[in-house]
Amino acid sequence: MKKTLLLLSILLLMACVSPMRSDFERHQKKWQEANITHYRFELNMICFCTFRNRMPLQIEVLNGQIAAMTDNTGKTITAADAHYDFFARYATIDRLFSELQASLNGKADQIAVAYHPSYGFPTRINIDRIKRATDDELGLAVSAFERLP
């Protein structure tokens, strides 16, 4: 009887670990183990937003902090920019992982993600916070990733 209860408990615990969560954890670990402290990438935000014409953003990150951020015209995006806080929320790989983790923890009804095969960071994230709502979807696409010295 005790063995049956133990086996049942293990099976229930295993059912709680979703494939998406374990995939997330595996890729996040791969990113952390790559230990990339200086990099540049393009971030395209796909949404029903007023700033769509500014995409993609070119972002440089040094030691986990935004070193530079420009829009597709080359205009530098500073804290004075009306959209800075929204852009900054996704402007490092670690922040992308944090947003993805929050979505996986129940802040979204539907999530789709693809990861970089070598470094593990998310290359594409699609988040639908409310499945039956319109205009709440957010897509994030990372491209042109470059490790810097």
Short mmCIF file of C-alpha atoms in Angstrom, two decimals:
data_model
loop_
_atom_site.label_atom_id
_atom_site.label_comp_id
_atom_site.label_asym_id
_atom_site.label_seq_id
_atom_site.Cartn_x
_atom_site.Cartn_y
_atom_site.Cartn_z
CA MET A 1 0.00 0.00 0.00
CA LYS A 2 2.81 2.43 0.92
CA LYS A 3 4.58 1.67 -2.37
CA THR A 4 1.39 2.34 -4.29
CA LEU A 5 0.92 5.71 -2.55
CA LEU A 6 4.54 6.61 -3.17
CA LEU A 7 4.27 5.70 -6.84
CA LEU A 8 1.03 7.67 -7.17
CA SER A 9 2.64 10.70 -5.51
CA ILE A 10 5.61 10.57 -7.88
CA LEU A 11 3.33 10.33 -10.90
CA LEU A 12 1.30 13.32 -9.72
CA LEU A 13 4.43 15.39 -9.20
CA MET A 14 5.72 14.47 -12.64
CA ALA A 15 2.41 15.54 -14.17
CA CYS A 16 2.85 19.01 -12.64
CA VAL A 17 6.11 19.56 -14.51
CA SER A 18 5.02 20.60 -17.97
CA PRO A 19 7.20 19.93 -21.00
CA MET A 20 7.23 23.69 -21.71
CA ARG A 21 8.54 24.46 -18.20
CA SER A 22 11.29 21.84 -18.37
CA ASP A 23 12.20 23.08 -21.86
CA PHE A 24 12.36 26.62 -20.44
CA GLU A 25 14.60 25.54 -17.56
CA ARG A 26 16.94 23.59 -19.85
CA HIS A 27 17.37 26.53 -22.21
CA GLN A 28 17.75 29.09 -19.44
CA LYS A 29 20.53 26.95 -17.95
CA LYS A 30 22.19 26.76 -21.37
CA TRP A 31 22.07 30.57 -21.60
CA GLN A 32 23.50 30.99 -18.09
CA GLU A 33 26.29 28.49 -18.76
CA ALA A 34 27.26 30.34 -21.96
CA ASN A 35 28.21 33.24 -19.64
CA ILE A 36 27.77 35.91 -22.32
CA THR A 37 28.13 39.30 -20.65
CA HIS A 38 28.37 41.55 -23.71
CA TYR A 39 26.10 41.14 -26.71
CA ARG A 40 23.97 42.88 -29.31
CA PHE A 41 20.69 41.81 -30.89
CA GLU A 42 17.62 43.03 -32.72
CA LEU A 43 14.27 42.87 -30.98
CA ASN A 44 11.06 42.99 -32.94
CA MET A 45 7.88 43.46 -30.94
CA ILE A 46 4.81 42.26 -32.77
CA CYS A 47 1.67 43.71 -31.24
CA PHE A 48 -1.19 46.12 -31.78
CA CYS A 49 0.99 49.01 -30.59
CA THR A 50 1.51 52.61 -31.65
CA PHE A 51 5.28 52.12 -31.94
CA ARG A 52 5.27 49.28 -34.52
CA ASN A 53 6.94 51.55 -37.09
CA ARG A 54 10.03 51.78 -34.85
CA MET A 55 10.77 48.04 -34.97
CA PRO A 56 13.13 46.31 -34.84
CA LEU A 57 15.11 47.79 -31.98
CA GLN A 58 18.87 47.36 -31.91
CA ILE A 59 20.00 46.66 -28.37
CA GLU A 60 23.45 46.29 -26.83
CA VAL A 61 23.77 44.74 -23.38
CA LEU A 62 26.80 44.80 -21.10
CA ASN A 63 26.84 42.95 -17.76
CA GLY A 64 23.07 42.53 -17.77
CA GLN A 65 22.36 46.24 -18.32
CA ILE A 66 21.19 48.07 -21.43
CA ALA A 67 24.27 49.78 -22.86
CA ALA A 68 22.53 51.19 -25.94
CA MET A 69 19.12 50.99 -27.58
CA THR A 70 18.09 52.47 -30.92
CA ASP A 71 15.03 52.19 -33.12
CA ASN A 72 15.09 51.21 -36.80
CA THR A 73 15.88 54.80 -37.87
CA GLY A 74 18.97 54.88 -35.67
CA LYS A 75 17.38 57.20 -33.09
CA THR A 76 18.73 56.53 -29.59
CA ILE A 77 16.06 55.49 -27.12
CA THR A 78 16.60 57.06 -23.71
CA ALA A 79 14.63 57.02 -20.46
CA ALA A 80 12.88 60.20 -21.68
CA ASP A 81 11.27 58.26 -24.55
CA ALA A 82 7.53 57.67 -24.04
CA HIS A 83 7.96 53.93 -24.73
CA TYR A 84 11.25 53.40 -22.92
CA ASP A 85 9.81 51.45 -19.97
CA PHE A 86 7.93 49.07 -22.25
CA PHE A 87 10.98 48.53 -24.49
CA ALA A 88 13.34 48.12 -21.52
CA ARG A 89 11.07 45.42 -20.07
CA TYR A 90 12.26 43.09 -22.88
CA ALA A 91 15.67 44.60 -23.68
CA THR A 92 17.98 41.91 -22.29
CA ILE A 93 17.99 38.15 -22.67
CA ASP A 94 17.58 37.77 -18.91
CA ARG A 95 14.50 40.02 -19.00
CA LEU A 96 13.05 37.94 -21.83
CA PHE A 97 13.51 34.85 -19.69
CA SER A 98 11.84 36.64 -16.74
CA GLU A 99 8.83 37.64 -18.84
CA LEU A 100 8.58 34.15 -20.26
CA GLN A 101 8.74 32.65 -16.78
CA ALA A 102 5.97 34.98 -15.54
CA SER A 103 3.83 33.91 -18.48
CA LEU A 104 4.51 30.24 -17.78
CA ASN A 105 3.53 30.82 -14.13
CA GLY A 106 -0.01 31.59 -15.17
CA LYS A 107 0.00 35.14 -16.49
CA ALA A 108 -0.92 33.94 -20.00
CA ASP A 109 -3.46 31.57 -21.48
CA GLN A 110 -1.31 30.53 -24.43
CA ILE A 111 2.45 30.62 -25.01
CA ALA A 112 4.66 29.49 -27.87
CA VAL A 113 8.43 29.78 -27.75
CA ALA A 114 11.47 28.84 -29.84
CA TYR A 115 15.03 28.84 -28.54
CA HIS A 116 18.49 29.43 -30.02
CA PRO A 117 20.09 26.01 -30.54
CA SER A 118 23.56 26.98 -29.23
CA TYR A 119 23.02 29.66 -26.60
CA GLY A 120 19.53 28.73 -25.40
CA PHE A 121 17.96 32.21 -25.40
CA PRO A 122 14.41 32.64 -26.72
CA THR A 123 14.39 33.61 -30.39
CA ARG A 124 10.62 33.79 -30.66
CA ILE A 125 8.00 34.24 -27.95
CA ASN A 126 4.28 34.50 -28.64
CA ILE A 127 2.13 35.32 -25.64
CA ASP A 128 -1.66 35.43 -25.61
CA ARG A 129 -2.60 36.67 -22.17
CA ILE A 130 -6.36 36.20 -22.61
CA LYS A 131 -7.24 33.58 -25.20
CA ARG A 132 -10.64 35.01 -26.15
CA ALA A 133 -9.60 38.67 -26.08
CA THR A 134 -8.56 40.65 -29.13
CA ASP A 135 -5.47 42.86 -29.34
CA ASP A 136 -3.74 41.47 -26.22
CA GLU A 137 -1.24 39.22 -28.02
CA LEU A 138 2.46 40.01 -27.93
CA GLY A 139 5.13 38.53 -30.13
CA LEU A 140 8.83 39.00 -29.43
CA ALA A 141 11.44 38.02 -32.02
CA VAL A 142 15.18 38.09 -31.34
CA SER A 143 17.46 38.16 -34.38
CA ALA A 144 20.96 39.24 -35.43
CA PHE A 145 22.39 38.09 -32.08
CA GLU A 146 26.08 38.89 -31.80
CA ARG A 147 28.41 38.04 -28.94
CA LEU A 148 30.72 41.00 -28.30
CA PRO A 149 34.18 41.08 -26.71
#
